[in-house]
mmCIF file of C-alpha atoms in Angstrom:
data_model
loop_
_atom_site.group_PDB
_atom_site.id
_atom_site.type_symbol
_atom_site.label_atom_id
_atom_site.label_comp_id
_atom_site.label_asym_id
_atom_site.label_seq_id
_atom_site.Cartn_x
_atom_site.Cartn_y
_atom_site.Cartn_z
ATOM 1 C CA UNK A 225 8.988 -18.146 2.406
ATOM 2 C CA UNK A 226 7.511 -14.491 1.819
ATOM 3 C CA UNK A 227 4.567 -13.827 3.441
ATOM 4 C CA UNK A 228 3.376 -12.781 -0.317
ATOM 5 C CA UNK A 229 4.698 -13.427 -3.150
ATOM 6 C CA UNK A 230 3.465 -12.015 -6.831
ATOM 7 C CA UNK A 231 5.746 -12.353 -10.493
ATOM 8 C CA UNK A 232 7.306 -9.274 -11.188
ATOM 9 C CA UNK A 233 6.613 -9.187 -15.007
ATOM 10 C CA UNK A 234 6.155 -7.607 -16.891
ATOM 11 C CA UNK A 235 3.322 -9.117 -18.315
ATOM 12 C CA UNK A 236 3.237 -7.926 -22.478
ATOM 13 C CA UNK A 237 -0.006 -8.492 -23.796
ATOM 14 C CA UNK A 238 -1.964 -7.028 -26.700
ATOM 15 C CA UNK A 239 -5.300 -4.969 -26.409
ATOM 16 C CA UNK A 240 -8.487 -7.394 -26.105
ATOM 17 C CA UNK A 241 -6.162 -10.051 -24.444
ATOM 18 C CA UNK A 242 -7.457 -11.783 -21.253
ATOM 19 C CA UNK A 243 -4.278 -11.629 -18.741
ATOM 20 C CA UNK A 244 -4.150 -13.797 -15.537
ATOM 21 C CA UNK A 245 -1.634 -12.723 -12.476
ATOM 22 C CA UNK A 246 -1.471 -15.441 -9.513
ATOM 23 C CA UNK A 247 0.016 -14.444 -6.157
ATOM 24 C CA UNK A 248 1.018 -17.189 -3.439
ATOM 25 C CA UNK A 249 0.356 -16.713 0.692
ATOM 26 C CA UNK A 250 2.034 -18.323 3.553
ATOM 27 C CA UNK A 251 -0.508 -17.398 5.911
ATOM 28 C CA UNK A 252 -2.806 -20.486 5.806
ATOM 29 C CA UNK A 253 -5.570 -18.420 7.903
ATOM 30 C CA UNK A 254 -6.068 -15.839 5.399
ATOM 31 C CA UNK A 255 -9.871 -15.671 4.239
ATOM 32 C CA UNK A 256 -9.975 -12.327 2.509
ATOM 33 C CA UNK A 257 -7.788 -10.055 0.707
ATOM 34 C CA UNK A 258 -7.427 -7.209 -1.588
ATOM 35 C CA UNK A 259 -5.623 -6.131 -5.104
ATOM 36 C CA UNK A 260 -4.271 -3.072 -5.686
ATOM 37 C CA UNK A 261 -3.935 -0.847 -8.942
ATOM 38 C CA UNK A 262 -0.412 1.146 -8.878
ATOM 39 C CA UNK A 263 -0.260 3.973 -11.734
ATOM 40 C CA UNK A 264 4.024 4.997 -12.470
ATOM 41 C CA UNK A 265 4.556 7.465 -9.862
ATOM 42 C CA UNK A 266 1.396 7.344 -7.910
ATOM 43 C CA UNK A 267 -0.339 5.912 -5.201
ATOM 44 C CA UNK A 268 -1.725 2.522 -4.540
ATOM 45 C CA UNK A 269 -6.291 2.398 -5.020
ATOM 46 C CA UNK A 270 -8.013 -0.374 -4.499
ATOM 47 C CA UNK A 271 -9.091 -2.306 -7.281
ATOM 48 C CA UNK A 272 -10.960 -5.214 -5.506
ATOM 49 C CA UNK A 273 -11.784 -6.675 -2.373
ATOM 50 C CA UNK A 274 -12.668 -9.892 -1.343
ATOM 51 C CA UNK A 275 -13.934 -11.664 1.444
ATOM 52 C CA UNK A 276 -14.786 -15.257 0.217
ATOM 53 C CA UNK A 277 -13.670 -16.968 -2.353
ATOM 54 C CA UNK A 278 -13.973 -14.481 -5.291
ATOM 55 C CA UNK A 279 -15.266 -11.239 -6.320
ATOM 56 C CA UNK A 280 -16.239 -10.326 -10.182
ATOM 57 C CA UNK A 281 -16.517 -6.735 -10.687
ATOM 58 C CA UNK A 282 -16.870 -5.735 -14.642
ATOM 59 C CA UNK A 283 -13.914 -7.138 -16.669
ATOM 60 C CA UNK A 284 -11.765 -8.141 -13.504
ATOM 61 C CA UNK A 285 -12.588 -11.362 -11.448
ATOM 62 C CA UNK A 286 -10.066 -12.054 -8.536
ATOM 63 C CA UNK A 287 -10.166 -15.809 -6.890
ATOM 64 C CA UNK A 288 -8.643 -17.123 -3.248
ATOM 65 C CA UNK A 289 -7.838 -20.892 -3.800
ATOM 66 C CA UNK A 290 -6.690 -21.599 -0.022
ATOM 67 C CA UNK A 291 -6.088 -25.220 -0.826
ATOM 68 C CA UNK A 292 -2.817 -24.134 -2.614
ATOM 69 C CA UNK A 293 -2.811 -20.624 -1.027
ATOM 70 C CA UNK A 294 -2.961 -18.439 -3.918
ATOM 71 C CA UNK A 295 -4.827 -15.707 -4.933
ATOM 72 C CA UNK A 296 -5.416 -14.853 -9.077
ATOM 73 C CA UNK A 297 -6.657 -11.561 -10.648
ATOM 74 C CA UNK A 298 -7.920 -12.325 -14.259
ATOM 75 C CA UNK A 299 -8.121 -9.374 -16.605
ATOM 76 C CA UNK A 300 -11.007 -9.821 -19.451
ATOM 77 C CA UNK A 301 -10.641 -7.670 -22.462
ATOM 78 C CA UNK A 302 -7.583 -5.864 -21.851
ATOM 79 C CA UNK A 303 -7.707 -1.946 -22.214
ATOM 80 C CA UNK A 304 -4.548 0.345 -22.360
ATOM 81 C CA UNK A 305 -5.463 1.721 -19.493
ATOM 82 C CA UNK A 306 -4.964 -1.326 -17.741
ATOM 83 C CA UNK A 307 -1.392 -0.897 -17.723
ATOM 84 C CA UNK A 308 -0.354 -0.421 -14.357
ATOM 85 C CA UNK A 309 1.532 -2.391 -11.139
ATOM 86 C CA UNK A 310 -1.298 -4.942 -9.635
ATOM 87 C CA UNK A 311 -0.273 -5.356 -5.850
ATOM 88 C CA UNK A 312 -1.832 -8.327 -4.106
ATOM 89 C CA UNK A 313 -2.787 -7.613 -0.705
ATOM 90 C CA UNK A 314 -3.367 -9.275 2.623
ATOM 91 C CA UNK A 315 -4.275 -8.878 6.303
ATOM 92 C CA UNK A 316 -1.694 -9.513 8.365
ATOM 93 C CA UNK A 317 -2.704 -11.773 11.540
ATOM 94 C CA UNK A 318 -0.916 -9.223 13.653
ATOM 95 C CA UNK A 319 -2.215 -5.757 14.343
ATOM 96 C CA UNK A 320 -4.822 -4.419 11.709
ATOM 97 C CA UNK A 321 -1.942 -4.501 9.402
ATOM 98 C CA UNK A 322 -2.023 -5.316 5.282
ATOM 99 C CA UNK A 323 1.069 -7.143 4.128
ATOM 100 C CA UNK A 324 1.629 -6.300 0.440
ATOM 101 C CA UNK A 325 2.823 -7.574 -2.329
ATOM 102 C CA UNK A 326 5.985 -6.348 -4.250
ATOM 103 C CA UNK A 327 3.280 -6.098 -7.460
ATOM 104 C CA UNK A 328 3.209 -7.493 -11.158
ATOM 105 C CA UNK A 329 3.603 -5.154 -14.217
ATOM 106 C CA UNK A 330 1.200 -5.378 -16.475
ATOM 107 C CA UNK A 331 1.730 -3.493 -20.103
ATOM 108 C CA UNK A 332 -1.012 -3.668 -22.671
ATOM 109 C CA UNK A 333 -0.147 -2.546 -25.983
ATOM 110 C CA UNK A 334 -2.594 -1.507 -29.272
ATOM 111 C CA UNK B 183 -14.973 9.287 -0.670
ATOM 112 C CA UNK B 184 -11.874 8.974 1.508
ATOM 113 C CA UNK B 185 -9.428 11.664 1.411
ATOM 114 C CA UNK B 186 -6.092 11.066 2.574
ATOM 115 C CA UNK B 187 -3.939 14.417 1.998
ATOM 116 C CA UNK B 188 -0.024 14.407 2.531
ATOM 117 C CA UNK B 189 1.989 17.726 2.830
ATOM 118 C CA UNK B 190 3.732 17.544 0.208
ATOM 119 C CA UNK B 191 3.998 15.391 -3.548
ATOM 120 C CA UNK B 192 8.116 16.718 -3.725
ATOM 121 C CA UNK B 193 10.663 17.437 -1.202
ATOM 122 C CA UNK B 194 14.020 17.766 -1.407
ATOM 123 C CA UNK B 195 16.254 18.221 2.431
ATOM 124 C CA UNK B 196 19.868 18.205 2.985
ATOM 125 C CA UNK B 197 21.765 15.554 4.889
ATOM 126 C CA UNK B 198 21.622 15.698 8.857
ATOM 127 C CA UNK B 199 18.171 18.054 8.394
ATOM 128 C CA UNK B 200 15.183 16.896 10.477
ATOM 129 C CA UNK B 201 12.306 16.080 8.047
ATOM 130 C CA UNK B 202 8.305 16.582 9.219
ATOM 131 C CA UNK B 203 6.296 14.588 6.406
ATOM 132 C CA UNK B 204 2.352 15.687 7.147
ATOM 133 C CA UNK B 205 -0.704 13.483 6.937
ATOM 134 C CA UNK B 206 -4.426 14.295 7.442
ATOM 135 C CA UNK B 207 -7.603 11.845 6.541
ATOM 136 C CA UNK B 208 -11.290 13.561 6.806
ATOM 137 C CA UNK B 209 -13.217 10.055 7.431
ATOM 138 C CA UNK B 210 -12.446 9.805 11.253
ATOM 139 C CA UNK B 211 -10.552 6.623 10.938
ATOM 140 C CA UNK B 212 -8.591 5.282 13.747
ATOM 141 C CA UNK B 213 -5.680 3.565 12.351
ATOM 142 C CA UNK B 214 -3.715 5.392 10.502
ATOM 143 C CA UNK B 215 0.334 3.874 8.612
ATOM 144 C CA UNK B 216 3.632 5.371 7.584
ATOM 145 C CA UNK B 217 5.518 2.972 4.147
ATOM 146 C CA UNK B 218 8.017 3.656 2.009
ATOM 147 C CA UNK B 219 8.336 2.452 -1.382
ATOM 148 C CA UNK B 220 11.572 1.889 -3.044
ATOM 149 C CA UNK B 221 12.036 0.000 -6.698
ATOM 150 C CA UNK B 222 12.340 -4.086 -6.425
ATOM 151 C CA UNK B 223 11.072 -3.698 -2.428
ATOM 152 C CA UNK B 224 6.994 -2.916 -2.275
ATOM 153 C CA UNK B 225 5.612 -1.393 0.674
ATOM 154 C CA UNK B 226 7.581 -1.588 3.941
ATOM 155 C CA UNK B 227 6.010 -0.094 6.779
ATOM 156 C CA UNK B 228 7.620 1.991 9.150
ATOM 157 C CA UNK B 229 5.059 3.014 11.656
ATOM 158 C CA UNK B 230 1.460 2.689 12.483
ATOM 159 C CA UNK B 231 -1.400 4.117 14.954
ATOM 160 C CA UNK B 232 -4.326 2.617 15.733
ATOM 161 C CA UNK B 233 -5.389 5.866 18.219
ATOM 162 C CA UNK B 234 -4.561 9.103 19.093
ATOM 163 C CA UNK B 235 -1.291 9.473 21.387
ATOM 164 C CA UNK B 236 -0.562 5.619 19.858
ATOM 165 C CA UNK B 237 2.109 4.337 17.683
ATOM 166 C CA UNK B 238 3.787 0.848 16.837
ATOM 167 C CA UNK B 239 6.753 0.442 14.652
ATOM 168 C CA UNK B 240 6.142 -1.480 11.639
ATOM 169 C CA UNK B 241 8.952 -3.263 9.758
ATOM 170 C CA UNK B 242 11.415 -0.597 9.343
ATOM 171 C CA UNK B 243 11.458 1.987 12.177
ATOM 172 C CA UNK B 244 14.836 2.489 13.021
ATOM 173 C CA UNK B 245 16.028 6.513 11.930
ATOM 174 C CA UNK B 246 12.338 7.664 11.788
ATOM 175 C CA UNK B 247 9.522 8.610 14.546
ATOM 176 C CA UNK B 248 5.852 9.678 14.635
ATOM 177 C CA UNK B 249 3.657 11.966 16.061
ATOM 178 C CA UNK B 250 -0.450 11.335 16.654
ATOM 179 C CA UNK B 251 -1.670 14.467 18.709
ATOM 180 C CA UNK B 252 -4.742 14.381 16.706
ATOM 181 C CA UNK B 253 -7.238 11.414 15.189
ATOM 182 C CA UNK B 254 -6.906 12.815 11.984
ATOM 183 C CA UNK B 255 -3.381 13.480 11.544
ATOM 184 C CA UNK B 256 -0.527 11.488 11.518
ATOM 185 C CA UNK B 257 3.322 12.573 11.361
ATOM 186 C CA UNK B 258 6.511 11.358 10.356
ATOM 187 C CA UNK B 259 9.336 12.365 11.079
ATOM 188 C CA UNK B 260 13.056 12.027 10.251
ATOM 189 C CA UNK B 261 15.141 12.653 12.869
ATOM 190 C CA UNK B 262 18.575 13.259 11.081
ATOM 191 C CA UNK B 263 17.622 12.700 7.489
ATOM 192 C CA UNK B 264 20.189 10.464 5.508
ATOM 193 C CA UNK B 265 20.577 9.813 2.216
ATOM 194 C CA UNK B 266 19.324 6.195 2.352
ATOM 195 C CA UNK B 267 16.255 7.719 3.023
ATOM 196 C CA UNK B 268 15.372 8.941 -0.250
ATOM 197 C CA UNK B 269 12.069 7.123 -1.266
ATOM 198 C CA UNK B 270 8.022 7.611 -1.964
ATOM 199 C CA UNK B 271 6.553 7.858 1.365
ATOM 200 C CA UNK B 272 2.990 7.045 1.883
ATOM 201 C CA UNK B 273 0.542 7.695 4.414
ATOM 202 C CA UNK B 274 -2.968 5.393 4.789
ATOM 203 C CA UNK B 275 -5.418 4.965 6.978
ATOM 204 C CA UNK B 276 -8.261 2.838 7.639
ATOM 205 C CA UNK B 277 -11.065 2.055 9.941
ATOM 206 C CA UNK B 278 -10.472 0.264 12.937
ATOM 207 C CA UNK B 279 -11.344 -3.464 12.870
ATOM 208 C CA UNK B 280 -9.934 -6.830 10.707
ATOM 209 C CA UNK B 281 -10.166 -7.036 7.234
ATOM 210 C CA UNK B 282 -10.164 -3.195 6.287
ATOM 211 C CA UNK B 283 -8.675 -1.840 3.067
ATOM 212 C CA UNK B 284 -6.148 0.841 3.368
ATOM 213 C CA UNK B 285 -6.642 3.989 1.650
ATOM 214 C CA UNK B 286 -3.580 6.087 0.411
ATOM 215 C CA UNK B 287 -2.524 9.500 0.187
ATOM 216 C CA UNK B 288 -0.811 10.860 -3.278
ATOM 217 C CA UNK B 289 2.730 9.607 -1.455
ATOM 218 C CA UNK B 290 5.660 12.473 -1.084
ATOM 219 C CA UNK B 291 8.542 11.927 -3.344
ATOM 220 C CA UNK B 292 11.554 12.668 -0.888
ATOM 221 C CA UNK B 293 14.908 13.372 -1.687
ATOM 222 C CA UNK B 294 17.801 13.746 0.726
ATOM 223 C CA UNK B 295 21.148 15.327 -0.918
#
């Protein structure tokens, strides 16, 4: 199993829409993570971080559900400029590394 | 805010050249990463430093090697460039210390003909 593992997309989903992305974990140990926003062609920023079991921040709420070892990232009130590559992010139990996610497209349309 | 600057946002080398990719942070962080990024594969990591003079390979090391005379910068370099290694490099760093988000440069688009 991958270390992480997120749905590809894309995700098509109109303005306004509230969009959920789930990502799954092998590590059982993990207790914090991060998502990433990745623009076509540009680097990845950091959207969110979390260190318990959730984080709200504006529109964008991101919860850790260790029981099943998955992470989610729900979208409220979708904009166009949401559309992006969301990469779910997580320490790795080795050196001060991050072990990311391959990411899920998300395209919001008018 | 954190500003990670890499040489370079296009580059295009021949086959066999030896490639220097550049990589400077101003927040005096100690660790500091090498990925590439190639469609359908995410991140892979090639190389980290957690201090000056330090390096560890990541998950993909073999044809590349790094250089970290100085906390702040962070080099990568292709020893015999092939053309397998055309990809989006990016440099990060981050403060020492669990838990830390990684903060990215603009990423070099390379291209090896």
């Amino acid at each position: 199993r991958k270390e992480v593992e997120q749905d590809p997309g894309p995700f098509n989903v109109p303005e306004g829409a509230t969009v959920a992305f789930n990502c799954t974990y092998s590590n059982s140990a993990s207790q914090s993570f991060f998502w990433y926003r990745q623009d076509c062609r540009k680097e990845p920023k950091l959207l969110m971080s979390v260190y318990s079991s959730g984080n709200e921040d504006g529109r964008f709420t991101a919860q850790l559900n260790r029981a099943s070892q998955y992470i989610s990232l729900l979208i409220r009130d979708s904009k166009l400029s949401d559309s992006a590559t969301y990469l779910c992010v997580l320490p790795n139990t080795g050196f001060q590394k991050l072990v990311f996610g391959t990411g899920t497209r998300l395209l919001v349309s008018p | 805010d954190v500003k990670v600057t890499q040489s370079s946002r296009y580059l295009v080398k021949r086959t066999g050249e030896k490639v220097f990719l550049e990589c400077v942070q101003d927040m005096d962080h100690e660790n500091m990463f090498w990925y590439r990024q190639d469609p359908g594969l995410g991140l892979r990591l090639i190389y980290f430093s957690y201090d000056v003079k330090m390096k560890e390979k990541g998950d993909i090391p073999e044809g590349y090697s790094v250089s970290r005379e100085k906390k702040e910068r962070f080099s990568l370099i292709l020893e015999s460039a092939s053309t397998n290694q055309t990809s989006m490099y990016l440099c990060a760093s981050t403060l020492r210390g669990g838990n830390q988000p990684q903060h990215f440069g603009d990423g070099t688009r390379l291209s090896i003909l």
